[in-house]
Structures are given as C-alpha cells and as structure tokens.
PDB file of C-alpha atoms and ligand atoms in Angstrom:
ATOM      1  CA  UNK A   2      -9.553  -2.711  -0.481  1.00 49.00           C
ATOM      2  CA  UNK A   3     -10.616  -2.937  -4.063  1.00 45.00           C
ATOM      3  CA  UNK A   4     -10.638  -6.901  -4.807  1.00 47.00           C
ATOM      4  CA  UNK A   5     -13.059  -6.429  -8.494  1.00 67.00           C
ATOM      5  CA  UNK A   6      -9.731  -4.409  -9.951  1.00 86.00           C
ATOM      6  CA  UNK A   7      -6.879  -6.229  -8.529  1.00 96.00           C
ATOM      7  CA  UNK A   8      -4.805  -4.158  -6.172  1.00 97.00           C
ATOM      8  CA  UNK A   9      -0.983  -4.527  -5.391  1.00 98.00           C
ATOM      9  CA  UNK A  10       0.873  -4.081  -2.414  1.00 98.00           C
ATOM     10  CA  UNK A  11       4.548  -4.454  -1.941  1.00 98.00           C
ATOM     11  CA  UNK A  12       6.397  -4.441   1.340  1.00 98.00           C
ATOM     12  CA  UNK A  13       9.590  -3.975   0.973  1.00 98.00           C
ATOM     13  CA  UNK A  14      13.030  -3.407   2.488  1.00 96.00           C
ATOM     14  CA  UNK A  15      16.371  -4.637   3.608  1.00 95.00           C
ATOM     15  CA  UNK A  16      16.833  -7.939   6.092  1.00 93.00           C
ATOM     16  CA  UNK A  17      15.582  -7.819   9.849  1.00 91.00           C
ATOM     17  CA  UNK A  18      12.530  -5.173   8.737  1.00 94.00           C
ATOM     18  CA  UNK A  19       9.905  -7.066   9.694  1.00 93.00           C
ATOM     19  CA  UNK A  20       8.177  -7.844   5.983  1.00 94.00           C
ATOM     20  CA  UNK A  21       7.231 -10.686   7.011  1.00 93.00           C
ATOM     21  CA  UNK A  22       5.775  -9.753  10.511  1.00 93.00           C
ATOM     22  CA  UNK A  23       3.658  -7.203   8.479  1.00 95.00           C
ATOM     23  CA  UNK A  24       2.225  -9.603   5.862  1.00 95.00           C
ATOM     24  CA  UNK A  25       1.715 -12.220   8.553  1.00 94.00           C
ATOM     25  CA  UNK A  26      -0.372  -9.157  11.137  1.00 94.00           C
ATOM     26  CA  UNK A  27      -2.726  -7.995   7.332  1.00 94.00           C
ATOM     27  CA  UNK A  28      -3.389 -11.801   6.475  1.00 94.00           C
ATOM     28  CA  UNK A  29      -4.710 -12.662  10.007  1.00 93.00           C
ATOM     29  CA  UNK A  30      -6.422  -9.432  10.111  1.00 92.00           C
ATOM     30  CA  UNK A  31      -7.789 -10.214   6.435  1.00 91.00           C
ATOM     31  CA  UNK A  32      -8.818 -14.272   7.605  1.00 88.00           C
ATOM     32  CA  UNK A  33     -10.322 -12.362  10.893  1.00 89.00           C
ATOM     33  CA  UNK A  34     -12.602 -10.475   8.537  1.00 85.00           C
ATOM     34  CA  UNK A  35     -13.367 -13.736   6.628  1.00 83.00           C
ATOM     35  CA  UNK A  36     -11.680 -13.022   3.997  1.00 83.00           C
ATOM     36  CA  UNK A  37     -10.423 -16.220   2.337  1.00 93.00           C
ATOM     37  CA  UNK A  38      -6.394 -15.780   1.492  1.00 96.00           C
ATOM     38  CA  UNK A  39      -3.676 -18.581  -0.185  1.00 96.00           C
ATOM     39  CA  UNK A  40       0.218 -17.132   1.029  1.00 96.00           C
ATOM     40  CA  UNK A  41       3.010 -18.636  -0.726  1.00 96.00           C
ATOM     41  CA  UNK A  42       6.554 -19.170  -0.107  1.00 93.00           C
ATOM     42  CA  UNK A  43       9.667 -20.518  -2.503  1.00 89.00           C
ATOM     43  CA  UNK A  44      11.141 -23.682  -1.575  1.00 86.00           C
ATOM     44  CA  UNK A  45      14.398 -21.871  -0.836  1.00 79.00           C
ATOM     45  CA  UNK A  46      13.191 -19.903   1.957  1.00 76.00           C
ATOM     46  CA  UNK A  47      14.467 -22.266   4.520  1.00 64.00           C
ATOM     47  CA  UNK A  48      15.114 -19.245   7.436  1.00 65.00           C
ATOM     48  CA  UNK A  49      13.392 -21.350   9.629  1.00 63.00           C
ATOM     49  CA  UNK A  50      13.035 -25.277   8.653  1.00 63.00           C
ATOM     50  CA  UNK A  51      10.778 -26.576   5.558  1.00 68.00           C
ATOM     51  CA  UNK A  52       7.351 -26.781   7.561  1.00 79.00           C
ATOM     52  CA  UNK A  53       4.690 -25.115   6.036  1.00 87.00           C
ATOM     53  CA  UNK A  54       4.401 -21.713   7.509  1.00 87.00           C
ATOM     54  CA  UNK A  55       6.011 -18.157   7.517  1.00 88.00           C
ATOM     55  CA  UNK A  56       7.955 -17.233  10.679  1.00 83.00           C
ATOM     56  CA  UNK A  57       8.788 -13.710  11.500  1.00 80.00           C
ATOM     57  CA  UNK A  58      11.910 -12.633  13.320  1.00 76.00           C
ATOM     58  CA  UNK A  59       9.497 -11.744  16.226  1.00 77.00           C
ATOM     59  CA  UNK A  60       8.231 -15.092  16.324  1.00 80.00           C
ATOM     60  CA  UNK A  61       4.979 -15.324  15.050  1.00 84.00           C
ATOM     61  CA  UNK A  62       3.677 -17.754  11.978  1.00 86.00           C
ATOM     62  CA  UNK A  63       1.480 -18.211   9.521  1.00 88.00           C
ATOM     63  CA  UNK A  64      -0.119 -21.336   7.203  1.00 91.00           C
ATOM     64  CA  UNK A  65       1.304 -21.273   4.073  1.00 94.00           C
ATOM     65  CA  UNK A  66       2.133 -23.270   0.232  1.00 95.00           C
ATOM     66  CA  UNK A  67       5.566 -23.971  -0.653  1.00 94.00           C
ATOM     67  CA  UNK A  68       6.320 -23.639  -4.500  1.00 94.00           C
ATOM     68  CA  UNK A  69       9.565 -24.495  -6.401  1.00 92.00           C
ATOM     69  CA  UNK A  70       8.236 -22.694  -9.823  1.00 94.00           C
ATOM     70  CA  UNK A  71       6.694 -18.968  -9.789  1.00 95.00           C
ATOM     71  CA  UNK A  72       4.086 -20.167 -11.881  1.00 95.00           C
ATOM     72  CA  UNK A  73       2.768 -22.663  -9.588  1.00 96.00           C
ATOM     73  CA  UNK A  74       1.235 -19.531  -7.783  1.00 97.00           C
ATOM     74  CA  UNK A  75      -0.939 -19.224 -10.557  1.00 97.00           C
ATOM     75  CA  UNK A  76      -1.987 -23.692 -10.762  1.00 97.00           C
ATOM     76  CA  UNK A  77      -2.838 -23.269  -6.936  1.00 97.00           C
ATOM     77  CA  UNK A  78      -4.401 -19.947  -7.055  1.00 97.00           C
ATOM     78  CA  UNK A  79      -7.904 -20.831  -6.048  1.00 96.00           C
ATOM     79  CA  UNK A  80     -10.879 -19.009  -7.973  1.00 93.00           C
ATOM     80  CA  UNK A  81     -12.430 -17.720  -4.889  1.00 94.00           C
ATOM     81  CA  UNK A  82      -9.289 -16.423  -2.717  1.00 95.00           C
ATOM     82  CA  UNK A  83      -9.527 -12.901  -2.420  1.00 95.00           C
ATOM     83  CA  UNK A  84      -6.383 -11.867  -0.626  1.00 96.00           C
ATOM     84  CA  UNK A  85      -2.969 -13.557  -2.531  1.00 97.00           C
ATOM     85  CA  UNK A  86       0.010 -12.940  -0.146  1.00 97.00           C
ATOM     86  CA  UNK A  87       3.763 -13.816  -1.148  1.00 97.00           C
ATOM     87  CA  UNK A  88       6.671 -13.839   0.839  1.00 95.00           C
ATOM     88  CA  UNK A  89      10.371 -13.011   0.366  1.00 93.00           C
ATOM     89  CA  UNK A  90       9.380 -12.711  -3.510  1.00 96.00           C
ATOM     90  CA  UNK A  91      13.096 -11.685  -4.344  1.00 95.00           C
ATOM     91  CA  UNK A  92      13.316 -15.764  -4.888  1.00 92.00           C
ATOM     92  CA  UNK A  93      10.875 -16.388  -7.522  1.00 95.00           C
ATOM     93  CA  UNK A  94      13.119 -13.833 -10.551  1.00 94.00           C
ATOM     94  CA  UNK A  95      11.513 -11.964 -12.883  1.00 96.00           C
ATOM     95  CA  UNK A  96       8.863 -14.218 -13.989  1.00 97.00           C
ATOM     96  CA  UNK A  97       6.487 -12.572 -10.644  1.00 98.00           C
ATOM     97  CA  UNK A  98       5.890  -9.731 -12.818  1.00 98.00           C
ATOM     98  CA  UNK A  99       3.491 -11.742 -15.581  1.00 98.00           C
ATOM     99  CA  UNK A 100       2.519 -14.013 -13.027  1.00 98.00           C
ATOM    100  CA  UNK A 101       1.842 -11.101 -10.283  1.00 98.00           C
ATOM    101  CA  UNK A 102      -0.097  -9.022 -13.544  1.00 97.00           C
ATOM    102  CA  UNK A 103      -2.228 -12.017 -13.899  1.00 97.00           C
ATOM    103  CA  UNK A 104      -3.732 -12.249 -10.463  1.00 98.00           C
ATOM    104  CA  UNK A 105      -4.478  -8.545 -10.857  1.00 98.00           C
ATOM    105  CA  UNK A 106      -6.253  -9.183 -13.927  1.00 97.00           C
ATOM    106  CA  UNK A 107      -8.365 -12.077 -12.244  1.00 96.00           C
ATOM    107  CA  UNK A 108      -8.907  -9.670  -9.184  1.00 96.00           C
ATOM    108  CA  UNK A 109      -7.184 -10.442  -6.499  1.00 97.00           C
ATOM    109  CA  UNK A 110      -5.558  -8.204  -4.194  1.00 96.00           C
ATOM    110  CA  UNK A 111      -1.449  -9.324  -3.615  1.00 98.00           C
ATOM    111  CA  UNK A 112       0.564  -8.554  -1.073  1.00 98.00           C
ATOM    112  CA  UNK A 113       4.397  -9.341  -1.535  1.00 98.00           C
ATOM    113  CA  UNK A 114       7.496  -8.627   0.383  1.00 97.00           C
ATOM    114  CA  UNK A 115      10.900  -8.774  -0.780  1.00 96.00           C
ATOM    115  CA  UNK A 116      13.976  -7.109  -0.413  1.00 96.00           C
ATOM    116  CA  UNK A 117      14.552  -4.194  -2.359  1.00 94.00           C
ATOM    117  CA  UNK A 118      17.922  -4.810  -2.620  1.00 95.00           C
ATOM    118  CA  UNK A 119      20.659  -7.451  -2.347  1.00 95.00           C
ATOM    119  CA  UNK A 120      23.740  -7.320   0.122  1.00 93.00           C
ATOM    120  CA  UNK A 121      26.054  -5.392  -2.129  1.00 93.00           C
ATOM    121  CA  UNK A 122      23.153  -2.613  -2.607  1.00 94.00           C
ATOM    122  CA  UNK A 123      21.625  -3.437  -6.397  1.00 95.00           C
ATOM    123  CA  UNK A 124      18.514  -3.556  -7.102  1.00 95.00           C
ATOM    124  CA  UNK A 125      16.688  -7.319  -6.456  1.00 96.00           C
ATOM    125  CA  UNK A 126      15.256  -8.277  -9.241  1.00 95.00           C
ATOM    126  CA  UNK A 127      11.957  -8.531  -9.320  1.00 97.00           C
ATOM    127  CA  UNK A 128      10.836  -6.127  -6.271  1.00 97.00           C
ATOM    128  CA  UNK A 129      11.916  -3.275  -8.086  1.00 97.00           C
ATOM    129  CA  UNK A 130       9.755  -3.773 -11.031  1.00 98.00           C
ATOM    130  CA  UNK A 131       7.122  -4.630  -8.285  1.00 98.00           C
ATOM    131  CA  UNK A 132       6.945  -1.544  -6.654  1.00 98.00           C
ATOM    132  CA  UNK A 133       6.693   0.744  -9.510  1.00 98.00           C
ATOM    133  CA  UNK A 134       3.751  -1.560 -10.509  1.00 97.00           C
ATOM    134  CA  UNK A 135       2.261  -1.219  -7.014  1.00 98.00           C
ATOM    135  CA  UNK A 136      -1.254   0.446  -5.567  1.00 98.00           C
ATOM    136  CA  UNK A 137       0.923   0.880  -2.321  1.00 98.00           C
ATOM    137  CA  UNK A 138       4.147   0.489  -1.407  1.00 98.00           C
ATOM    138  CA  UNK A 139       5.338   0.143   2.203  1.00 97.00           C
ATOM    139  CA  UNK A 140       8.882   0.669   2.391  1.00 96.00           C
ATOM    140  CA  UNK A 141      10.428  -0.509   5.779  1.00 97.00           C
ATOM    141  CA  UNK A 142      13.862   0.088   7.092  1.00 96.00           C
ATOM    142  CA  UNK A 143      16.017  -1.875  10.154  1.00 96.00           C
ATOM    143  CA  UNK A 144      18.141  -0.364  12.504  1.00 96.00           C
ATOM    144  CA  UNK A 145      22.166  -0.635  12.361  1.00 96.00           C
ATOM    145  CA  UNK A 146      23.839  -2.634  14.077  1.00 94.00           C
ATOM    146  CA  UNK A 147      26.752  -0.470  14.248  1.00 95.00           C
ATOM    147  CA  UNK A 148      25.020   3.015  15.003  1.00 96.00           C
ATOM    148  CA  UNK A 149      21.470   2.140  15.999  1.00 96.00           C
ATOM    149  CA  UNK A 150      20.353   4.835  12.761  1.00 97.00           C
ATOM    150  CA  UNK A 151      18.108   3.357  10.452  1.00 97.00           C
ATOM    151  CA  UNK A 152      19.509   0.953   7.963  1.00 96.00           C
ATOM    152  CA  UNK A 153      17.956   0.603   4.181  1.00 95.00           C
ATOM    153  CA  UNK A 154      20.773  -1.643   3.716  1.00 96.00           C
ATOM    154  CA  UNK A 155      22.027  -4.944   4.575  1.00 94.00           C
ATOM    155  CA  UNK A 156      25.426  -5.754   4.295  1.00 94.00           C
ATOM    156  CA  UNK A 157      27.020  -9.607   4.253  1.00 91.00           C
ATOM    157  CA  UNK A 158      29.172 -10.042   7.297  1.00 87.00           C
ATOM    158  CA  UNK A 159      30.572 -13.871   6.910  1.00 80.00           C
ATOM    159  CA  UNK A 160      30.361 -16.955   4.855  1.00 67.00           C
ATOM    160  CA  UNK A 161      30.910 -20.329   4.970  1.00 54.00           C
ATOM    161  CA  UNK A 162      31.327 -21.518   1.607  1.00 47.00           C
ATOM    162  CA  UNK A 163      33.608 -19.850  -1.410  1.00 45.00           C
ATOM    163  CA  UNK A 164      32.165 -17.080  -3.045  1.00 43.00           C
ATOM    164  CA  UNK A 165      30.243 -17.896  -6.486  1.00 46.00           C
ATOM    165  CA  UNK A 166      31.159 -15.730  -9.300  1.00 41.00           C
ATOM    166  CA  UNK A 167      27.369 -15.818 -10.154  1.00 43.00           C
ATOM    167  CA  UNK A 168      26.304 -15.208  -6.879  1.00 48.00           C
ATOM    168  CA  UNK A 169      26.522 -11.073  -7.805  1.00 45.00           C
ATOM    169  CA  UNK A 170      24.158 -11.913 -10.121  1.00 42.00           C
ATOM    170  CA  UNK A 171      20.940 -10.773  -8.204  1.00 43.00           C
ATOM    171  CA  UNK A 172      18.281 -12.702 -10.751  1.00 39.00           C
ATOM    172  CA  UNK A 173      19.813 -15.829  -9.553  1.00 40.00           C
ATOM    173  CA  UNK A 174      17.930 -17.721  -6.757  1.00 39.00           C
ATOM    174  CA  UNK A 175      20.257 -17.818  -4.013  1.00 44.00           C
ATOM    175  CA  UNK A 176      20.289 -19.413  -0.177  1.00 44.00           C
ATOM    176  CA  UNK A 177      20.899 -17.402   2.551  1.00 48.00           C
ATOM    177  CA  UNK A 178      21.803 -19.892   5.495  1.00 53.00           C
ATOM    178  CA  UNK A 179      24.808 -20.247   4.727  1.00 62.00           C
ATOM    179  CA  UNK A 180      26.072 -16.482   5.169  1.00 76.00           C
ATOM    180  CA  UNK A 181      25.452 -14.118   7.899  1.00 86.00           C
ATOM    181  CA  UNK A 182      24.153 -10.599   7.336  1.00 90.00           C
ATOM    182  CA  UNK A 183      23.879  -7.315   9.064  1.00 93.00           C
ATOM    183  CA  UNK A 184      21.636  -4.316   9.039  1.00 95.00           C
ATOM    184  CA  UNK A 185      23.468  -1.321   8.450  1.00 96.00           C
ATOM    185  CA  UNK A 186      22.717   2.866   7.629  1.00 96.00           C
ATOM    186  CA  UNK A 187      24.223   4.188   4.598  1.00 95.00           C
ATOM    187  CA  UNK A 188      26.906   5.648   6.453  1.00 96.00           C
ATOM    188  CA  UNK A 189      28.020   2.347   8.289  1.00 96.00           C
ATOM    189  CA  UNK A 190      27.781   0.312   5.120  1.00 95.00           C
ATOM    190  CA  UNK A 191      31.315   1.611   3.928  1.00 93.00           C
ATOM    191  CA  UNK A 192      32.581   0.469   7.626  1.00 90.00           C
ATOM    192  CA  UNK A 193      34.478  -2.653   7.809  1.00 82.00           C
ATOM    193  CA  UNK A 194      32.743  -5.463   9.850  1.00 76.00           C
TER     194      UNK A 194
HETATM  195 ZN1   ZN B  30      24.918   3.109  11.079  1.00 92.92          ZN
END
C-alpha cells in the first residue's frame, strides 16, 4: 500500500456481492495493523437502521460517519487518517470524483464500493468514472436467484410506491427500502419475475 501517492481502490458490483463485507474484512485488517482509518456512509443508506455503522449481508459491522453532502468527506477527513473507506458511493453523484481526486492528492489511500450499475443495467454514476480512475479494481458478482450462475446484474422485482419518472435517472440519489431486488445472470435478467 502506497499511502505518500494516494492509491484508489474500488469494489464494485451488483446488490448481494458482498462490497460491503469486503471493505468492512480490509478496514479491520488495516485498524489491526494500526493503521488509523475514517469510513463514511450517505445518510440514505438506511439498509439496516440509522446507527452509525456498516452492516454486511453476512452480518458483520463496522464504526462509521454518516454524511448528507459528498463534500463533508473532505470537512471530516482528518489530517492523519491513512486509510479513507466509503461505502455504497453510488449515493453521493458525481461530485466523489473531485472530492475522491482530492484525498489522493493529500495521500490517502480510498477504498469505495458501489454498484456498478443500477437495476435496469446503466451505468451508476459515479462508480464508473471511479473505476477507470482506480489503482485496483475488484469487481464482484452475486449468484442468481433464478439459475444459481453468477449474476453482474440486479434486477427490481417489486415496489411499493408509484414509479418516479426521474427515478431512471441514475445521478439521482435514490432509496432502496422501499423496492425489492434480485440478483440475476445476464441470461435470467430478460426472465420475467
Ligand atoms: Zn441466471
């Protein structure tokens, strides 16, 4: 790990991939090693209640800072954290690119996950942009719920409320209680649910 340079990691991938199980198992590695680390999640991220902390589908957790602006990551990015980690980054738009540049300029070595894309299979905005910017990428894939393959997609199954007209728009911050979502292959995506 190169901390004088900045170095970016992105971990990427559809829903039920275990992003954040990976950023949670380098983090407590990285703290093991003493190595001092700030993780950050957006308000909206409410998976799993509005404590402070990152659950994984698996069940572990993680300390972290809840923001409502990307920028905030860089007011509360302390001088002497080495290891920046950001979850589920698709919330926080395009703006993560400056803000994600500027941490590399100061240094620090960022790890973000995100999914690559959104439900109807475009591109999420910012991760994208991310990953061609990355030192590494780790791409992770789910398996389908309808073949047991492995799925680079997630598809939207049900919702409760009445579809937004914006809500194709994938830039916009969006909540995703409300709706329920499957993991599927490329081939089962086409599939009815
Ligand atoms: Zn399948």
């Amino acid at each position: 790990m190169n901390t004088s340079s900045g170095f970016l990691e992105v971990i990427a991938g559809p829903m039920y991939c275990g992003k954040t199980e990976e950023l949670i198992r380098q983090v407590k590695r990285a703290k093991i090693g003493k190595g001092t680390v700030q993780v950050f999640k957006h308000k909206n991220d409410v998976r799993y209640g509005k404590d402070k902390k990152l659950y994984s589908h698996a069940g572990i957790s993680f300390d972290c800072e809840i923001i409502d602006k990307t920028k905030e990551i860089l007011a509360k990015t302390d001088k002497h954290t080495k290891i920046i980690a950001i979850d589920e980054a698709q919330w926080l738009g395009e703006e993560l690119v400056s803000v994600v540049q500027e941490l590399l300029n100061m240094g620090k070595h960022v790890i973000i996950t995100g999914l690559a894309m959104t439900f109807d299979r475009q591109p999420f905005v910012p991760i994208p942009t991310l990953m061609a910017m990355a030192d590494k990428v780790t791409k992770l894939s789910s398996v389908c719920m309808l073949c047991g393959e492995d799925a680079v997609y997630h598809k939207r199954i049900s919702k409760r409320s009445k579809i937004n007209p914006l809500e194709n728009d994938p830039s916009l911050v969006k909540s995703l209680k409300d709706s329920v979502y499957e993991a599927r292959c490329r081939k089962c995506f086409r599939k009815k649910p």
